[in-house]
């Protein structure tokens, strides 16, 4: 199934400085999460962000938070899966009731919070899309295992360009022109 901007919502999971220091390919993860957030904002797609224990791990990375520009919903959590946190679960389900059953996921760590969240989303009737170039783990082997396991669990694995082009649907539109710079 292709992504539809009318059916999509974006979830950015735990892209926090203290966690990012240990992530393999952290710069790529940050850049691609920023890409997703900017595109979602320009297309009117709801954005949700989680922060894992921010008192100890700090806030979301500045560039992701700047792109977000308080244009969405941020929740603290201690649970690994966002769907096991009441505030986040309620937010995602409310958006689903509004027709947004496709959840596009970026963040860290791929093999822990991202995997658990995506699998829980699928089990609760959502369509989870993990953005491979917008997620990361400390070890490359953990990242690869996460993507393999997710794929076997019916979670769609996409990259950020796939997401943007599926949301845009065609060239020559004002949306295409607005987002074109994000994929150059």
PDB file of C-alpha atoms in Angstrom:
ATOM      1  CA  UNK A   1       0.000   0.000   0.000  1.00  0.00           C
ATOM      2  CA  UNK A   2       1.173   3.481  -0.858  1.00  0.00           C
ATOM      3  CA  UNK A   3       1.224   6.236   1.702  1.00  0.00           C
ATOM      4  CA  UNK A   4      -1.435   8.923   1.452  1.00  0.00           C
ATOM      5  CA  UNK A   5      -0.966  12.322   3.030  1.00  0.00           C
ATOM      6  CA  UNK A   6      -4.666  12.313   4.002  1.00  0.00           C
ATOM      7  CA  UNK A   7      -4.228   9.017   5.892  1.00  0.00           C
ATOM      8  CA  UNK A   8      -0.762   9.681   7.354  1.00  0.00           C
ATOM      9  CA  UNK A   9       0.572  10.867  10.644  1.00  0.00           C
ATOM     10  CA  UNK A  10       4.241  11.139  11.645  1.00  0.00           C
ATOM     11  CA  UNK A  11       5.788   9.780  14.831  1.00  0.00           C
ATOM     12  CA  UNK A  12       9.332  10.805  15.783  1.00  0.00           C
ATOM     13  CA  UNK A  13      10.652   8.561  18.555  1.00  0.00           C
ATOM     14  CA  UNK A  14      13.245   9.688  21.109  1.00  0.00           C
ATOM     15  CA  UNK A  15      15.663  11.690  18.918  1.00  0.00           C
ATOM     16  CA  UNK A  16      17.473  13.057  21.969  1.00  0.00           C
ATOM     17  CA  UNK A  17      21.059  14.307  22.234  1.00  0.00           C
ATOM     18  CA  UNK A  18      22.266  11.939  24.938  1.00  0.00           C
ATOM     19  CA  UNK A  19      20.958   8.947  22.979  1.00  0.00           C
ATOM     20  CA  UNK A  20      22.220  10.243  19.633  1.00  0.00           C
ATOM     21  CA  UNK A  21      25.838  10.326  20.827  1.00  0.00           C
ATOM     22  CA  UNK A  22      25.941   6.530  20.649  1.00  0.00           C
ATOM     23  CA  UNK A  23      23.893   6.025  17.457  1.00  0.00           C
ATOM     24  CA  UNK A  24      25.573   4.718  14.335  1.00  0.00           C
ATOM     25  CA  UNK A  25      24.752   7.226  11.568  1.00  0.00           C
ATOM     26  CA  UNK A  26      23.266   9.787  13.952  1.00  0.00           C
ATOM     27  CA  UNK A  27      23.696  12.680  11.488  1.00  0.00           C
ATOM     28  CA  UNK A  28      21.676  10.778   8.859  1.00  0.00           C
ATOM     29  CA  UNK A  29      18.936   9.990  11.382  1.00  0.00           C
ATOM     30  CA  UNK A  30      18.690  13.646  12.420  1.00  0.00           C
ATOM     31  CA  UNK A  31      18.689  14.904   8.829  1.00  0.00           C
ATOM     32  CA  UNK A  32      15.989  12.472   7.716  1.00  0.00           C
ATOM     33  CA  UNK A  33      13.789  13.099  10.751  1.00  0.00           C
ATOM     34  CA  UNK A  34      14.039  16.829  10.014  1.00  0.00           C
ATOM     35  CA  UNK A  35      13.078  16.069   6.378  1.00  0.00           C
ATOM     36  CA  UNK A  36       9.992  14.144   7.519  1.00  0.00           C
ATOM     37  CA  UNK A  37       8.931  16.840   9.975  1.00  0.00           C
ATOM     38  CA  UNK A  38       9.334  19.691   7.480  1.00  0.00           C
ATOM     39  CA  UNK A  39       7.414  17.808   4.794  1.00  0.00           C
ATOM     40  CA  UNK A  40       4.645  16.846   7.209  1.00  0.00           C
ATOM     41  CA  UNK A  41       4.267  20.431   8.399  1.00  0.00           C
ATOM     42  CA  UNK A  42       4.079  21.771   4.834  1.00  0.00           C
ATOM     43  CA  UNK A  43       1.472  19.160   3.893  1.00  0.00           C
ATOM     44  CA  UNK A  44      -0.629  19.511   7.049  1.00  0.00           C
ATOM     45  CA  UNK A  45       0.187  16.008   8.308  1.00  0.00           C
ATOM     46  CA  UNK A  46      -0.027  15.681  12.109  1.00  0.00           C
ATOM     47  CA  UNK A  47       3.242  15.117  13.952  1.00  0.00           C
ATOM     48  CA  UNK A  48       3.780  13.426  17.301  1.00  0.00           C
ATOM     49  CA  UNK A  49       7.109  13.245  19.131  1.00  0.00           C
ATOM     50  CA  UNK A  50       8.146  11.163  22.100  1.00  0.00           C
ATOM     51  CA  UNK A  51      10.995  11.789  24.503  1.00  0.00           C
ATOM     52  CA  UNK A  52      12.373   8.910  26.548  1.00  0.00           C
ATOM     53  CA  UNK A  53      12.933  10.026  30.148  1.00  0.00           C
ATOM     54  CA  UNK A  54      13.928  13.615  29.183  1.00  0.00           C
ATOM     55  CA  UNK A  55      14.962  14.459  32.769  1.00  0.00           C
ATOM     56  CA  UNK A  56      17.920  12.096  32.294  1.00  0.00           C
ATOM     57  CA  UNK A  57      18.349  11.961  28.509  1.00  0.00           C
ATOM     58  CA  UNK A  58      17.583  15.571  27.667  1.00  0.00           C
ATOM     59  CA  UNK A  59      15.214  17.045  25.086  1.00  0.00           C
ATOM     60  CA  UNK A  60      14.795  16.238  21.411  1.00  0.00           C
ATOM     61  CA  UNK A  61      17.768  17.324  19.286  1.00  0.00           C
ATOM     62  CA  UNK A  62      17.593  21.061  18.486  1.00  0.00           C
ATOM     63  CA  UNK A  63      17.347  20.700  14.707  1.00  0.00           C
ATOM     64  CA  UNK A  64      14.418  18.274  14.960  1.00  0.00           C
ATOM     65  CA  UNK A  65      12.696  20.462  17.546  1.00  0.00           C
ATOM     66  CA  UNK A  66      13.308  23.583  15.410  1.00  0.00           C
ATOM     67  CA  UNK A  67      11.754  21.872  12.357  1.00  0.00           C
ATOM     68  CA  UNK A  68       8.851  20.767  14.559  1.00  0.00           C
ATOM     69  CA  UNK A  69       8.333  24.368  15.728  1.00  0.00           C
ATOM     70  CA  UNK A  70       5.770  23.305  18.339  1.00  0.00           C
ATOM     71  CA  UNK A  71       3.472  22.302  15.484  1.00  0.00           C
ATOM     72  CA  UNK A  72       2.305  19.023  16.975  1.00  0.00           C
ATOM     73  CA  UNK A  73       2.360  16.984  20.130  1.00  0.00           C
ATOM     74  CA  UNK A  74       5.296  15.998  22.387  1.00  0.00           C
ATOM     75  CA  UNK A  75       5.045  13.512  25.243  1.00  0.00           C
ATOM     76  CA  UNK A  76       7.505  12.215  27.804  1.00  0.00           C
ATOM     77  CA  UNK A  77       7.657   8.471  28.292  1.00  0.00           C
ATOM     78  CA  UNK A  78       9.499   5.771  30.165  1.00  0.00           C
ATOM     79  CA  UNK A  79       7.896   2.912  28.235  1.00  0.00           C
ATOM     80  CA  UNK A  80       9.849   1.571  25.270  1.00  0.00           C
ATOM     81  CA  UNK A  81       6.792   1.312  23.014  1.00  0.00           C
ATOM     82  CA  UNK A  82       4.967   4.583  22.444  1.00  0.00           C
ATOM     83  CA  UNK A  83       1.749   2.569  22.396  1.00  0.00           C
ATOM     84  CA  UNK A  84       2.245   1.576  26.031  1.00  0.00           C
ATOM     85  CA  UNK A  85       2.242   5.236  27.071  1.00  0.00           C
ATOM     86  CA  UNK A  86      -1.305   6.476  27.686  1.00  0.00           C
ATOM     87  CA  UNK A  87      -0.804  10.017  26.326  1.00  0.00           C
ATOM     88  CA  UNK A  88       0.887   8.847  23.136  1.00  0.00           C
ATOM     89  CA  UNK A  89      -1.526   5.960  22.584  1.00  0.00           C
ATOM     90  CA  UNK A  90      -4.518   8.295  23.038  1.00  0.00           C
ATOM     91  CA  UNK A  91      -3.028  10.849  20.621  1.00  0.00           C
ATOM     92  CA  UNK A  92      -2.284   8.277  17.893  1.00  0.00           C
ATOM     93  CA  UNK A  93      -5.699   6.635  18.248  1.00  0.00           C
ATOM     94  CA  UNK A  94      -7.467  10.027  18.118  1.00  0.00           C
ATOM     95  CA  UNK A  95      -5.703  10.784  14.850  1.00  0.00           C
ATOM     96  CA  UNK A  96      -6.654   7.340  13.574  1.00  0.00           C
ATOM     97  CA  UNK A  97     -10.308   8.080  14.327  1.00  0.00           C
ATOM     98  CA  UNK A  98      -9.839  11.131  12.074  1.00  0.00           C
ATOM     99  CA  UNK A  99      -8.806   8.768   9.252  1.00  0.00           C
ATOM    100  CA  UNK A 100      -5.052   8.797   9.845  1.00  0.00           C
ATOM    101  CA  UNK A 101      -4.276   5.091  10.140  1.00  0.00           C
ATOM    102  CA  UNK A 102      -0.824   5.242   8.504  1.00  0.00           C
ATOM    103  CA  UNK A 103       1.957   6.010  10.985  1.00  0.00           C
ATOM    104  CA  UNK A 104       5.301   7.054   9.488  1.00  0.00           C
ATOM    105  CA  UNK A 105       8.020   6.433  12.072  1.00  0.00           C
ATOM    106  CA  UNK A 106      11.507   7.878  12.480  1.00  0.00           C
ATOM    107  CA  UNK A 107      13.767   7.846  15.518  1.00  0.00           C
ATOM    108  CA  UNK A 108      15.842   5.700  17.806  1.00  0.00           C
ATOM    109  CA  UNK A 109      16.645   3.086  18.704  1.00  0.00           C
ATOM    110  CA  UNK A 110      15.524   0.999  15.753  1.00  0.00           C
ATOM    111  CA  UNK A 111      15.728  -2.312  17.594  1.00  0.00           C
ATOM    112  CA  UNK A 112      14.079  -1.137  20.828  1.00  0.00           C
ATOM    113  CA  UNK A 113      11.561   1.726  20.901  1.00  0.00           C
ATOM    114  CA  UNK A 114      10.959   1.902  17.146  1.00  0.00           C
ATOM    115  CA  UNK A 115      10.445  -1.861  16.743  1.00  0.00           C
ATOM    116  CA  UNK A 116       8.217  -2.203  19.800  1.00  0.00           C
ATOM    117  CA  UNK A 117       6.142   0.805  18.762  1.00  0.00           C
ATOM    118  CA  UNK A 118       5.724  -0.353  15.156  1.00  0.00           C
ATOM    119  CA  UNK A 119       4.729  -3.868  16.197  1.00  0.00           C
ATOM    120  CA  UNK A 120       2.242  -2.542  18.758  1.00  0.00           C
ATOM    121  CA  UNK A 121       0.793  -0.161  16.144  1.00  0.00           C
ATOM    122  CA  UNK A 122       0.241  -3.044  13.722  1.00  0.00           C
ATOM    123  CA  UNK A 123      -1.397  -5.156  16.442  1.00  0.00           C
ATOM    124  CA  UNK A 124      -3.798  -2.263  17.156  1.00  0.00           C
ATOM    125  CA  UNK A 125      -4.956  -1.897  13.565  1.00  0.00           C
ATOM    126  CA  UNK A 126      -2.615   0.812  12.298  1.00  0.00           C
ATOM    127  CA  UNK A 127      -0.372   0.572   9.246  1.00  0.00           C
ATOM    128  CA  UNK A 128       3.190   1.204  10.457  1.00  0.00           C
ATOM    129  CA  UNK A 129       5.825   2.544   8.051  1.00  0.00           C
ATOM    130  CA  UNK A 130       9.361   2.573   9.485  1.00  0.00           C
ATOM    131  CA  UNK A 131      11.598   4.990   7.584  1.00  0.00           C
ATOM    132  CA  UNK A 132      14.883   3.099   7.270  1.00  0.00           C
ATOM    133  CA  UNK A 133      17.063   6.167   6.704  1.00  0.00           C
ATOM    134  CA  UNK A 134      15.383   8.033   9.607  1.00  0.00           C
ATOM    135  CA  UNK A 135      15.996   5.352  12.258  1.00  0.00           C
ATOM    136  CA  UNK A 136      19.176   4.113  13.875  1.00  0.00           C
ATOM    137  CA  UNK A 137      20.715   1.976  16.575  1.00  0.00           C
ATOM    138  CA  UNK A 138      24.035   1.911  18.377  1.00  0.00           C
ATOM    139  CA  UNK A 139      25.195  -1.181  16.473  1.00  0.00           C
ATOM    140  CA  UNK A 140      24.711  -1.792  12.738  1.00  0.00           C
ATOM    141  CA  UNK A 141      23.806  -5.397  13.521  1.00  0.00           C
ATOM    142  CA  UNK A 142      20.938  -4.281  15.795  1.00  0.00           C
ATOM    143  CA  UNK A 143      19.673  -1.917  13.093  1.00  0.00           C
ATOM    144  CA  UNK A 144      19.710  -4.667  10.462  1.00  0.00           C
ATOM    145  CA  UNK A 145      17.994  -7.148  12.772  1.00  0.00           C
ATOM    146  CA  UNK A 146      15.303  -4.606  13.583  1.00  0.00           C
ATOM    147  CA  UNK A 147      14.473  -3.962   9.930  1.00  0.00           C
ATOM    148  CA  UNK A 148      14.446  -7.682   9.164  1.00  0.00           C
ATOM    149  CA  UNK A 149      12.178  -8.462  12.091  1.00  0.00           C
ATOM    150  CA  UNK A 150       9.837  -5.594  11.285  1.00  0.00           C
ATOM    151  CA  UNK A 151       9.511  -6.695   7.678  1.00  0.00           C
ATOM    152  CA  UNK A 152       8.600 -10.222   8.803  1.00  0.00           C
ATOM    153  CA  UNK A 153       5.971  -8.669  11.087  1.00  0.00           C
ATOM    154  CA  UNK A 154       4.127  -6.902   8.222  1.00  0.00           C
ATOM    155  CA  UNK A 155       5.578  -3.481   9.024  1.00  0.00           C
ATOM    156  CA  UNK A 156       6.409  -1.554   5.850  1.00  0.00           C
ATOM    157  CA  UNK A 157      10.041  -0.485   5.506  1.00  0.00           C
ATOM    158  CA  UNK A 158      10.424   2.671   3.420  1.00  0.00           C
ATOM    159  CA  UNK A 159      12.934   5.476   3.022  1.00  0.00           C
ATOM    160  CA  UNK A 160      12.296   9.189   3.394  1.00  0.00           C
ATOM    161  CA  UNK A 161      12.218   9.863  -0.353  1.00  0.00           C
ATOM    162  CA  UNK A 162       9.578   7.174  -0.845  1.00  0.00           C
ATOM    163  CA  UNK A 163       7.490   8.842   1.855  1.00  0.00           C
ATOM    164  CA  UNK A 164       7.767  12.331   0.366  1.00  0.00           C
ATOM    165  CA  UNK A 165       7.059  11.249  -3.216  1.00  0.00           C
ATOM    166  CA  UNK A 166       4.089   9.134  -2.145  1.00  0.00           C
ATOM    167  CA  UNK A 167       2.709  12.081  -0.169  1.00  0.00           C
ATOM    168  CA  UNK A 168       3.216  14.436  -3.130  1.00  0.00           C
ATOM    169  CA  UNK A 169       1.729  12.028  -5.721  1.00  0.00           C
ATOM    170  CA  UNK A 170       2.757  14.078  -8.780  1.00  0.00           C
ATOM    171  CA  UNK A 171       5.214  16.688 -10.031  1.00  0.00           C
ATOM    172  CA  UNK A 172       4.308  20.244 -10.935  1.00  0.00           C
ATOM    173  CA  UNK A 173       2.034  20.885  -7.966  1.00  0.00           C
ATOM    174  CA  UNK A 174       2.610  23.622  -5.371  1.00  0.00           C
ATOM    175  CA  UNK A 175       3.358  20.845  -2.829  1.00  0.00           C
ATOM    176  CA  UNK A 176       5.976  19.343  -5.137  1.00  0.00           C
ATOM    177  CA  UNK A 177       7.636  22.711  -5.592  1.00  0.00           C
ATOM    178  CA  UNK A 178       7.583  23.329  -1.824  1.00  0.00           C
ATOM    179  CA  UNK A 179       9.169  19.958  -1.015  1.00  0.00           C
ATOM    180  CA  UNK A 180      11.470  19.528  -3.998  1.00  0.00           C
ATOM    181  CA  UNK A 181      14.412  21.101  -2.152  1.00  0.00           C
ATOM    182  CA  UNK A 182      14.155  18.430   0.552  1.00  0.00           C
ATOM    183  CA  UNK A 183      15.146  15.674  -1.882  1.00  0.00           C
ATOM    184  CA  UNK A 184      17.907  17.437  -3.832  1.00  0.00           C
TER     185      UNK A 184
END
